[in-house]
PDB file of N, CA and C in Angstrom:
ATOM      1  N   UNK Q   1      10.421  30.220  20.417  1.00 86.00           N
ATOM      2  CA  UNK Q   1      10.926  30.885  19.546  1.00 86.00           C
ATOM      3  C   UNK Q   1      11.627  29.917  18.500  1.00 86.00           C
ATOM      4  N   UNK Q   2      12.591  29.228  18.964  1.00 92.00           N
ATOM      5  CA  UNK Q   2      13.392  28.160  18.300  1.00 92.00           C
ATOM      6  C   UNK Q   2      12.777  27.073  17.334  1.00 92.00           C
ATOM      7  N   UNK Q   3      11.832  26.665  18.106  1.00 94.00           N
ATOM      8  CA  UNK Q   3      10.860  25.463  17.647  1.00 94.00           C
ATOM      9  C   UNK Q   3      10.031  26.187  16.589  1.00 94.00           C
ATOM     10  N   UNK Q   4       9.338  27.431  16.836  1.00 95.00           N
ATOM     11  CA  UNK Q   4       8.835  27.983  15.748  1.00 95.00           C
ATOM     12  C   UNK Q   4       9.797  28.272  14.361  1.00 95.00           C
ATOM     13  N   UNK Q   5      10.630  28.551  14.313  1.00 96.00           N
ATOM     14  CA  UNK Q   5      11.649  28.319  13.401  1.00 96.00           C
ATOM     15  C   UNK Q   5      11.824  27.253  12.620  1.00 96.00           C
ATOM     16  N   UNK Q   6      12.208  26.323  13.121  1.00 97.00           N
ATOM     17  CA  UNK Q   6      12.441  24.702  12.679  1.00 97.00           C
ATOM     18  C   UNK Q   6      10.999  24.347  12.165  1.00 97.00           C
ATOM     19  N   UNK Q   7       9.973  24.740  12.498  1.00 97.00           N
ATOM     20  CA  UNK Q   7       8.679  24.431  12.109  1.00 97.00           C
ATOM     21  C   UNK Q   7       8.655  24.952  10.582  1.00 97.00           C
ATOM     22  N   UNK Q   8       8.897  26.462  10.612  1.00 97.00           N
ATOM     23  CA  UNK Q   8       8.887  27.454   9.294  1.00 97.00           C
ATOM     24  C   UNK Q   8       9.823  27.041   8.498  1.00 97.00           C
ATOM     25  N   UNK Q   9      11.081  26.721   8.921  1.00 97.00           N
ATOM     26  CA  UNK Q   9      11.964  26.055   7.845  1.00 97.00           C
ATOM     27  C   UNK Q   9      11.540  24.807   7.510  1.00 97.00           C
ATOM     28  N   UNK Q  10      11.198  23.676   8.491  1.00 98.00           N
ATOM     29  CA  UNK Q  10      10.747  22.585   7.783  1.00 98.00           C
ATOM     30  C   UNK Q  10       9.504  22.587   6.780  1.00 98.00           C
ATOM     31  N   UNK Q  11       8.559  23.402   7.121  1.00 97.00           N
ATOM     32  CA  UNK Q  11       7.233  23.650   6.003  1.00 97.00           C
ATOM     33  C   UNK Q  11       7.905  24.083   4.575  1.00 97.00           C
ATOM     34  N   UNK Q  12       8.720  25.112   4.847  1.00 97.00           N
ATOM     35  CA  UNK Q  12       9.283  25.741   3.611  1.00 97.00           C
ATOM     36  C   UNK Q  12       9.838  24.766   2.752  1.00 97.00           C
ATOM     37  N   UNK Q  13      10.654  23.843   3.043  1.00 98.00           N
ATOM     38  CA  UNK Q  13      11.097  22.760   2.653  1.00 98.00           C
ATOM     39  C   UNK Q  13      10.627  21.607   2.212  1.00 98.00           C
ATOM     40  N   UNK Q  14       9.499  21.356   3.055  1.00 97.00           N
ATOM     41  CA  UNK Q  14       8.393  20.707   2.589  1.00 97.00           C
ATOM     42  C   UNK Q  14       7.625  21.024   1.455  1.00 97.00           C
ATOM     43  N   UNK Q  15       7.248  22.321   1.403  1.00 95.00           N
ATOM     44  CA  UNK Q  15       6.378  22.540   0.273  1.00 95.00           C
ATOM     45  C   UNK Q  15       7.466  22.849  -1.096  1.00 95.00           C
ATOM     46  N   UNK Q  16       8.775  22.937  -0.888  1.00 97.00           N
ATOM     47  CA  UNK Q  16       9.563  22.875  -2.076  1.00 97.00           C
ATOM     48  C   UNK Q  16       9.500  21.356  -2.557  1.00 97.00           C
ATOM     49  N   UNK Q  17       9.677  20.466  -1.489  1.00 96.00           N
ATOM     50  CA  UNK Q  17       9.565  19.234  -2.165  1.00 96.00           C
ATOM     51  C   UNK Q  17       8.248  18.628  -3.008  1.00 96.00           C
ATOM     52  N   UNK Q  18       7.202  19.062  -2.462  1.00 93.00           N
ATOM     53  CA  UNK Q  18       5.782  19.233  -3.190  1.00 93.00           C
ATOM     54  C   UNK Q  18       5.972  19.485  -4.379  1.00 93.00           C
ATOM     55  N   UNK Q  19       6.520  20.831  -4.637  1.00 92.00           N
ATOM     56  CA  UNK Q  19       6.500  21.362  -5.922  1.00 92.00           C
ATOM     57  C   UNK Q  19       7.326  20.664  -6.674  1.00 92.00           C
ATOM     58  N   UNK Q  20       8.431  20.219  -6.374  1.00 94.00           N
ATOM     59  CA  UNK Q  20       9.138  19.576  -7.219  1.00 94.00           C
ATOM     60  C   UNK Q  20       8.843  18.151  -7.659  1.00 94.00           C
ATOM     61  N   UNK Q  21       7.836  17.517  -6.725  1.00 92.00           N
ATOM     62  CA  UNK Q  21       7.310  16.212  -7.184  1.00 92.00           C
ATOM     63  C   UNK Q  21       6.045  16.468  -8.162  1.00 92.00           C
ATOM     64  N   UNK Q  22       5.538  17.646  -7.875  1.00 89.00           N
ATOM     65  CA  UNK Q  22       4.379  18.158  -9.058  1.00 89.00           C
ATOM     66  C   UNK Q  22       4.933  18.363 -10.026  1.00 89.00           C
ATOM     67  N   UNK Q  23       6.261  18.869 -10.377  1.00 92.00           N
ATOM     68  CA  UNK Q  23       6.592  19.144 -11.694  1.00 92.00           C
ATOM     69  C   UNK Q  23       7.233  18.062 -12.269  1.00 92.00           C
ATOM     70  N   UNK Q  24       7.604  16.806 -11.448  1.00 94.00           N
ATOM     71  CA  UNK Q  24       8.138  15.727 -12.233  1.00 94.00           C
ATOM     72  C   UNK Q  24       6.785  15.071 -12.635  1.00 94.00           C
ATOM     73  N   UNK Q  25       5.558  14.871 -11.837  1.00 89.00           N
ATOM     74  CA  UNK Q  25       4.719  14.447 -12.171  1.00 89.00           C
ATOM     75  C   UNK Q  25       3.434  14.830 -12.905  1.00 89.00           C
ATOM     76  N   UNK Q  26       2.519  14.702 -13.676  1.00 83.00           N
ATOM     77  CA  UNK Q  26       1.312  15.369 -13.838  1.00 83.00           C
ATOM     78  C   UNK Q  26       0.405  15.827 -12.705  1.00 83.00           C
ATOM     79  N   UNK Q  27       0.097  17.017 -12.932  1.00 76.00           N
ATOM     80  CA  UNK Q  27      -0.723  17.545 -11.886  1.00 76.00           C
ATOM     81  C   UNK Q  27      -2.176  16.998 -12.094  1.00 76.00           C
ATOM     82  N   UNK Q  28      -2.438  16.192 -10.866  1.00 82.00           N
ATOM     83  CA  UNK Q  28      -3.813  15.466 -10.871  1.00 82.00           C
ATOM     84  C   UNK Q  28      -4.123  15.130  -9.505  1.00 82.00           C
ATOM     85  N   UNK Q  29      -5.417  14.816  -9.395  1.00 83.00           N
ATOM     86  CA  UNK Q  29      -5.941  14.052  -8.263  1.00 83.00           C
ATOM     87  C   UNK Q  29      -4.964  12.999  -7.615  1.00 83.00           C
ATOM     88  N   UNK Q  30      -4.456  12.357  -8.483  1.00 88.00           N
ATOM     89  CA  UNK Q  30      -4.219  11.029  -8.139  1.00 88.00           C
ATOM     90  C   UNK Q  30      -2.511  11.390  -7.454  1.00 88.00           C
ATOM     91  N   UNK Q  31      -1.744  12.499  -8.101  1.00 89.00           N
ATOM     92  CA  UNK Q  31      -0.523  12.875  -7.717  1.00 89.00           C
ATOM     93  C   UNK Q  31      -0.753  13.276  -6.377  1.00 89.00           C
ATOM     94  N   UNK Q  32      -1.846  14.144  -6.151  1.00 89.00           N
ATOM     95  CA  UNK Q  32      -2.039  14.906  -4.791  1.00 89.00           C
ATOM     96  C   UNK Q  32      -2.245  13.897  -3.625  1.00 89.00           C
ATOM     97  N   UNK Q  33      -3.247  12.808  -4.027  1.00 91.00           N
ATOM     98  CA  UNK Q  33      -3.223  11.683  -3.178  1.00 91.00           C
ATOM     99  C   UNK Q  33      -2.182  10.789  -2.736  1.00 91.00           C
ATOM    100  N   UNK Q  34      -1.146  10.442  -3.959  1.00 94.00           N
ATOM    101  CA  UNK Q  34      -0.039   9.802  -3.316  1.00 94.00           C
ATOM    102  C   UNK Q  34       0.841  10.799  -2.297  1.00 94.00           C
ATOM    103  N   UNK Q  35       0.923  12.058  -2.874  1.00 94.00           N
ATOM    104  CA  UNK Q  35       1.724  12.749  -1.871  1.00 94.00           C
ATOM    105  C   UNK Q  35       1.287  12.751  -0.453  1.00 94.00           C
ATOM    106  N   UNK Q  36       0.013  13.059  -0.138  1.00 95.00           N
ATOM    107  CA  UNK Q  36      -0.518  12.981   0.902  1.00 95.00           C
ATOM    108  C   UNK Q  36      -0.214  11.505   1.733  1.00 95.00           C
ATOM    109  N   UNK Q  37      -0.444  10.570   0.979  1.00 97.00           N
ATOM    110  CA  UNK Q  37      -0.263   9.117   1.541  1.00 97.00           C
ATOM    111  C   UNK Q  37       0.929   8.829   1.814  1.00 97.00           C
ATOM    112  N   UNK Q  38       2.145   9.520   1.233  1.00 97.00           N
ATOM    113  CA  UNK Q  38       3.536   9.213   1.473  1.00 97.00           C
ATOM    114  C   UNK Q  38       4.129   9.989   2.701  1.00 97.00           C
ATOM    115  N   UNK Q  39       3.266  11.112   3.046  1.00 97.00           N
ATOM    116  CA  UNK Q  39       3.286  12.152   4.052  1.00 97.00           C
ATOM    117  C   UNK Q  39       2.762  11.209   4.899  1.00 97.00           C
ATOM    118  N   UNK Q  40       1.643  10.835   4.837  1.00 97.00           N
ATOM    119  CA  UNK Q  40       0.955  10.270   6.137  1.00 97.00           C
ATOM    120  C   UNK Q  40       1.912   9.092   6.650  1.00 97.00           C
ATOM    121  N   UNK Q  41       2.278   8.174   5.654  1.00 98.00           N
ATOM    122  CA  UNK Q  41       3.206   7.022   5.966  1.00 98.00           C
ATOM    123  C   UNK Q  41       4.310   7.345   6.701  1.00 98.00           C
ATOM    124  N   UNK Q  42       4.790   8.432   6.390  1.00 98.00           N
ATOM    125  CA  UNK Q  42       6.403   9.009   7.004  1.00 98.00           C
ATOM    126  C   UNK Q  42       6.123   9.419   8.557  1.00 98.00           C
ATOM    127  N   UNK Q  43       4.961   9.948   8.803  1.00 98.00           N
ATOM    128  CA  UNK Q  43       4.365  10.651   9.926  1.00 98.00           C
ATOM    129  C   UNK Q  43       4.239   9.246  11.047  1.00 98.00           C
ATOM    130  N   UNK Q  44       3.799   8.305  10.281  1.00 98.00           N
ATOM    131  CA  UNK Q  44       3.448   7.069  11.367  1.00 98.00           C
ATOM    132  C   UNK Q  44       4.805   6.148  11.376  1.00 98.00           C
ATOM    133  N   UNK Q  45       5.493   6.034  10.162  1.00 98.00           N
ATOM    134  CA  UNK Q  45       6.798   5.281  10.268  1.00 98.00           C
ATOM    135  C   UNK Q  45       7.781   5.823  11.036  1.00 98.00           C
ATOM    136  N   UNK Q  46       8.326   7.243  11.013  1.00 97.00           N
ATOM    137  CA  UNK Q  46       9.297   7.688  11.659  1.00 97.00           C
ATOM    138  C   UNK Q  46       9.012   8.733  12.972  1.00 97.00           C
ATOM    139  N   UNK Q  47       7.469   9.146  13.208  1.00 96.00           N
ATOM    140  CA  UNK Q  47       7.194   9.952  14.197  1.00 96.00           C
ATOM    141  C   UNK Q  47       7.889  11.229  14.610  1.00 96.00           C
ATOM    142  N   UNK Q  48       8.486  11.846  13.491  1.00 96.00           N
ATOM    143  CA  UNK Q  48       9.172  12.731  13.721  1.00 96.00           C
ATOM    144  C   UNK Q  48       8.894  13.940  14.694  1.00 96.00           C
ATOM    145  N   UNK Q  49       9.648  14.790  15.068  1.00 96.00           N
ATOM    146  CA  UNK Q  49       9.613  15.767  15.890  1.00 96.00           C
ATOM    147  C   UNK Q  49       9.207  17.246  15.208  1.00 96.00           C
ATOM    148  N   UNK Q  50       9.128  18.151  15.563  1.00 96.00           N
ATOM    149  CA  UNK Q  50       8.414  19.618  14.960  1.00 96.00           C
ATOM    150  C   UNK Q  50       9.215  19.935  13.625  1.00 96.00           C
ATOM    151  N   UNK Q  51      10.428  19.840  13.672  1.00 97.00           N
ATOM    152  CA  UNK Q  51      10.821  20.226  12.278  1.00 97.00           C
ATOM    153  C   UNK Q  51      10.650  19.235  11.270  1.00 97.00           C
ATOM    154  N   UNK Q  52      10.879  18.150  11.355  1.00 97.00           N
ATOM    155  CA  UNK Q  52      10.106  16.944  10.080  1.00 97.00           C
ATOM    156  C   UNK Q  52       8.843  16.907  10.239  1.00 97.00           C
ATOM    157  N   UNK Q  53       8.292  16.670  11.348  1.00 97.00           N
ATOM    158  CA  UNK Q  53       6.641  16.215  11.613  1.00 97.00           C
ATOM    159  C   UNK Q  53       5.792  17.554  11.134  1.00 97.00           C
ATOM    160  N   UNK Q  54       5.703  18.249  11.772  1.00 95.00           N
ATOM    161  CA  UNK Q  54       4.849  19.283  11.850  1.00 95.00           C
ATOM    162  C   UNK Q  54       5.323  20.312  10.612  1.00 95.00           C
ATOM    163  N   UNK Q  55       6.751  20.526  10.592  1.00 97.00           N
ATOM    164  CA  UNK Q  55       7.186  21.506   9.444  1.00 97.00           C
ATOM    165  C   UNK Q  55       7.309  20.549   8.014  1.00 97.00           C
ATOM    166  N   UNK Q  56       8.144  19.957   7.953  1.00 98.00           N
ATOM    167  CA  UNK Q  56       8.510  19.249   6.510  1.00 98.00           C
ATOM    168  C   UNK Q  56       7.557  18.604   6.098  1.00 98.00           C
ATOM    169  N   UNK Q  57       6.840  17.588   7.084  1.00 97.00           N
ATOM    170  CA  UNK Q  57       5.565  16.699   6.557  1.00 97.00           C
ATOM    171  C   UNK Q  57       4.545  17.785   6.363  1.00 97.00           C
ATOM    172  N   UNK Q  58       4.193  18.474   7.437  1.00 95.00           N
ATOM    173  CA  UNK Q  58       2.922  19.234   7.137  1.00 95.00           C
ATOM    174  C   UNK Q  58       3.157  20.312   5.796  1.00 95.00           C
ATOM    175  N   UNK Q  59       4.451  20.682   5.568  1.00 95.00           N
ATOM    176  CA  UNK Q  59       4.438  21.468   4.364  1.00 95.00           C
ATOM    177  C   UNK Q  59       4.579  20.413   3.118  1.00 95.00           C
ATOM    178  N   UNK Q  60       4.753  19.363   3.130  1.00 96.00           N
ATOM    179  CA  UNK Q  60       4.868  18.496   2.167  1.00 96.00           C
ATOM    180  C   UNK Q  60       3.521  17.917   1.658  1.00 96.00           C
ATOM    181  N   UNK Q  61       2.807  17.818   2.613  1.00 94.00           N
ATOM    182  CA  UNK Q  61       1.409  17.153   2.318  1.00 94.00           C
ATOM    183  C   UNK Q  61       0.313  18.237   1.924  1.00 94.00           C
ATOM    184  N   UNK Q  62      -0.652  18.204   1.629  1.00 85.00           N
ATOM    185  CA  UNK Q  62      -1.542  19.456   0.674  1.00 85.00           C
ATOM    186  C   UNK Q  62      -3.130  18.889   1.424  1.00 85.00           C
ATOM    187  N   UNK Q  63      -3.355  19.264   2.737  1.00 77.00           N
ATOM    188  CA  UNK Q  63      -4.894  18.759   2.982  1.00 77.00           C
ATOM    189  C   UNK Q  63      -5.705  19.768   2.523  1.00 77.00           C
ATOM    190  N   UNK Q  64      -5.053  20.919   2.463  1.00 73.00           N
ATOM    191  CA  UNK Q  64      -6.377  21.923   2.203  1.00 73.00           C
ATOM    192  C   UNK Q  64      -6.228  21.774   0.553  1.00 73.00           C
ATOM    193  N   UNK Q  65      -5.670  21.634  -0.015  1.00 72.00           N
ATOM    194  CA  UNK Q  65      -5.578  21.543  -1.504  1.00 72.00           C
ATOM    195  C   UNK Q  65      -6.864  20.487  -1.997  1.00 72.00           C
ATOM    196  N   UNK Q  66      -6.885  19.461  -1.362  1.00 69.00           N
ATOM    197  CA  UNK Q  66      -7.532  18.351  -1.713  1.00 69.00           C
ATOM    198  C   UNK Q  66      -9.086  18.724  -1.408  1.00 69.00           C
ATOM    199  N   UNK Q  67      -9.563  19.781  -0.795  1.00 73.00           N
ATOM    200  CA  UNK Q  67     -10.736  20.402  -0.930  1.00 73.00           C
ATOM    201  C   UNK Q  67     -11.145  20.684  -2.388  1.00 73.00           C
ATOM    202  N   UNK Q  68     -10.273  21.217  -2.879  1.00 72.00           N
ATOM    203  CA  UNK Q  68     -10.479  21.779  -4.352  1.00 72.00           C
ATOM    204  C   UNK Q  68     -10.866  20.834  -5.380  1.00 72.00           C
ATOM    205  N   UNK Q  69     -10.454  19.335  -5.160  1.00 68.00           N
ATOM    206  CA  UNK Q  69     -10.989  18.072  -5.506  1.00 68.00           C
ATOM    207  C   UNK Q  69     -12.643  18.211  -5.588  1.00 68.00           C
ATOM    208  N   UNK Q  70     -13.186  18.430  -4.660  1.00 68.00           N
ATOM    209  CA  UNK Q  70     -14.717  18.416  -4.531  1.00 68.00           C
ATOM    210  C   UNK Q  70     -15.265  19.034  -5.630  1.00 68.00           C
ATOM    211  N   UNK Q  71     -14.859  20.167  -6.392  1.00 73.00           N
ATOM    212  CA  UNK Q  71     -15.284  21.002  -7.170  1.00 73.00           C
ATOM    213  C   UNK Q  71     -15.488  20.228  -8.611  1.00 73.00           C
ATOM    214  N   UNK Q  72     -14.969  19.165  -8.766  1.00 71.00           N
ATOM    215  CA  UNK Q  72     -15.348  18.024 -10.042  1.00 71.00           C
ATOM    216  C   UNK Q  72     -16.300  16.990  -9.855  1.00 71.00           C
ATOM    217  N   UNK Q  73     -16.621  16.398 -10.932  1.00 71.00           N
ATOM    218  CA  UNK Q  73     -17.792  15.473 -10.747  1.00 71.00           C
ATOM    219  C   UNK Q  73     -17.277  14.471  -9.978  1.00 71.00           C
ATOM    220  N   UNK Q  74     -16.196  13.811  -9.835  1.00 78.00           N
ATOM    221  CA  UNK Q  74     -15.699  12.695  -8.912  1.00 78.00           C
ATOM    222  C   UNK Q  74     -15.267  13.418  -7.603  1.00 78.00           C
ATOM    223  N   UNK Q  75     -15.139  14.286  -7.157  1.00 80.00           N
ATOM    224  CA  UNK Q  75     -14.736  15.286  -6.180  1.00 80.00           C
ATOM    225  C   UNK Q  75     -14.680  14.341  -4.829  1.00 80.00           C
ATOM    226  N   UNK Q  76     -16.045  14.155  -4.461  1.00 83.00           N
ATOM    227  CA  UNK Q  76     -16.332  13.281  -3.173  1.00 83.00           C
ATOM    228  C   UNK Q  76     -15.502  11.965  -3.174  1.00 83.00           C
ATOM    229  N   UNK Q  77     -15.704  11.202  -4.091  1.00 87.00           N
ATOM    230  CA  UNK Q  77     -14.721  10.146  -4.278  1.00 87.00           C
ATOM    231  C   UNK Q  77     -13.169  10.282  -3.831  1.00 87.00           C
ATOM    232  N   UNK Q  78     -12.666  11.206  -4.599  1.00 85.00           N
ATOM    233  CA  UNK Q  78     -11.352  11.599  -4.639  1.00 85.00           C
ATOM    234  C   UNK Q  78     -11.140  12.089  -2.933  1.00 85.00           C
ATOM    235  N   UNK Q  79     -11.943  12.935  -2.334  1.00 86.00           N
ATOM    236  CA  UNK Q  79     -11.718  12.994  -0.738  1.00 86.00           C
ATOM    237  C   UNK Q  79     -11.938  11.715  -0.005  1.00 86.00           C
ATOM    238  N   UNK Q  80     -12.748  11.221  -0.278  1.00 89.00           N
ATOM    239  CA  UNK Q  80     -12.900   9.808   0.445  1.00 89.00           C
ATOM    240  C   UNK Q  80     -11.607   8.965   0.328  1.00 89.00           C
ATOM    241  N   UNK Q  81     -11.141   8.878  -0.848  1.00 92.00           N
ATOM    242  CA  UNK Q  81      -9.660   8.217  -0.999  1.00 92.00           C
ATOM    243  C   UNK Q  81      -8.592   8.658  -0.537  1.00 92.00           C
ATOM    244  N   UNK Q  82      -8.627  10.198  -0.475  1.00 91.00           N
ATOM    245  CA  UNK Q  82      -7.411  10.700   0.372  1.00 91.00           C
ATOM    246  C   UNK Q  82      -7.470  10.538   1.881  1.00 91.00           C
ATOM    247  N   UNK Q  83      -8.677  10.509   2.372  1.00 92.00           N
ATOM    248  CA  UNK Q  83      -8.804  10.296   3.764  1.00 92.00           C
ATOM    249  C   UNK Q  83      -8.467   8.964   4.212  1.00 92.00           C
ATOM    250  N   UNK Q  84      -9.102   8.086   3.572  1.00 97.00           N
ATOM    251  CA  UNK Q  84      -8.956   6.594   3.825  1.00 97.00           C
ATOM    252  C   UNK Q  84      -7.605   6.306   3.562  1.00 97.00           C
ATOM    253  N   UNK Q  85      -7.055   6.626   2.397  1.00 97.00           N
ATOM    254  CA  UNK Q  85      -5.766   6.299   2.009  1.00 97.00           C
ATOM    255  C   UNK Q  85      -4.736   6.638   2.664  1.00 97.00           C
ATOM    256  N   UNK Q  86      -5.072   7.925   3.220  1.00 96.00           N
ATOM    257  CA  UNK Q  86      -3.726   8.457   4.654  1.00 96.00           C
ATOM    258  C   UNK Q  86      -3.879   7.745   5.863  1.00 96.00           C
ATOM    259  N   UNK Q  87      -5.018   7.506   5.931  1.00 97.00           N
ATOM    260  CA  UNK Q  87      -5.332   6.691   7.637  1.00 97.00           C
ATOM    261  C   UNK Q  87      -4.687   5.416   7.360  1.00 97.00           C
ATOM    262  N   UNK Q  88      -4.945   4.670   6.189  1.00 98.00           N
ATOM    263  CA  UNK Q  88      -4.183   3.237   5.874  1.00 98.00           C
ATOM    264  C   UNK Q  88      -2.651   3.582   5.892  1.00 98.00           C
ATOM    265  N   UNK Q  89      -2.423   4.614   5.296  1.00 98.00           N
ATOM    266  CA  UNK Q  89      -0.729   4.866   5.072  1.00 98.00           C
ATOM    267  C   UNK Q  89      -0.045   4.943   6.579  1.00 98.00           C
ATOM    268  N   UNK Q  90      -0.708   5.912   7.343  1.00 98.00           N
ATOM    269  CA  UNK Q  90      -0.181   6.375   8.608  1.00 98.00           C
ATOM    270  C   UNK Q  90      -0.006   4.991   9.597  1.00 98.00           C
ATOM    271  N   UNK Q  91      -1.319   3.968   9.217  1.00 98.00           N
ATOM    272  CA  UNK Q  91      -1.095   2.892  10.201  1.00 98.00           C
ATOM    273  C   UNK Q  91      -0.246   1.797   9.511  1.00 98.00           C
ATOM    274  N   UNK Q  92      -0.068   1.682   8.358  1.00 98.00           N
ATOM    275  CA  UNK Q  92       1.240   0.931   7.837  1.00 98.00           C
ATOM    276  C   UNK Q  92       2.491   1.391   8.207  1.00 98.00           C
ATOM    277  N   UNK Q  93       2.586   2.659   8.293  1.00 98.00           N
ATOM    278  CA  UNK Q  93       3.906   3.316   8.850  1.00 98.00           C
ATOM    279  C   UNK Q  93       4.167   3.016  10.326  1.00 98.00           C
ATOM    280  N   UNK Q  94       3.017   3.211  10.912  1.00 97.00           N
ATOM    281  CA  UNK Q  94       3.030   2.957  12.452  1.00 97.00           C
ATOM    282  C   UNK Q  94       3.461   1.352  12.705  1.00 97.00           C
ATOM    283  N   UNK Q  95       2.799   0.256  11.880  1.00 97.00           N
ATOM    284  CA  UNK Q  95       3.022  -0.946  11.998  1.00 97.00           C
ATOM    285  C   UNK Q  95       4.563  -1.510  11.637  1.00 97.00           C
ATOM    286  N   UNK Q  96       4.984  -0.940  10.600  1.00 94.00           N
ATOM    287  CA  UNK Q  96       6.607  -0.864  10.171  1.00 94.00           C
ATOM    288  C   UNK Q  96       7.771  -0.216  10.846  1.00 94.00           C
ATOM    289  N   UNK Q  97       7.244   0.303  12.094  1.00 89.00           N
ATOM    290  CA  UNK Q  97       8.361   1.194  12.657  1.00 89.00           C
ATOM    291  C   UNK Q  97       9.432  -0.110  13.359  1.00 89.00           C
TER     292      UNK Q  97
END
């Protein structure tokens, strides 16, 4: 029960952090890709536990929202960029530990 609470709290804080970043920068596919890559890098770099990993970084990144990118003309490219960018970001984080 305690771990579930910590994950929920972390996810709430991560979603707020993502909201604040999207309020500072224009809402675009590039902003979403950069946020997801930053979260992936942090996951690889710090390998956090439930609160920061599953919770905060899970709430911070938005892998469900990138499906909406598929609806425009270049959606498939943005999806591929997101997937490859996040994989490379995680690997970079892992290598810099």
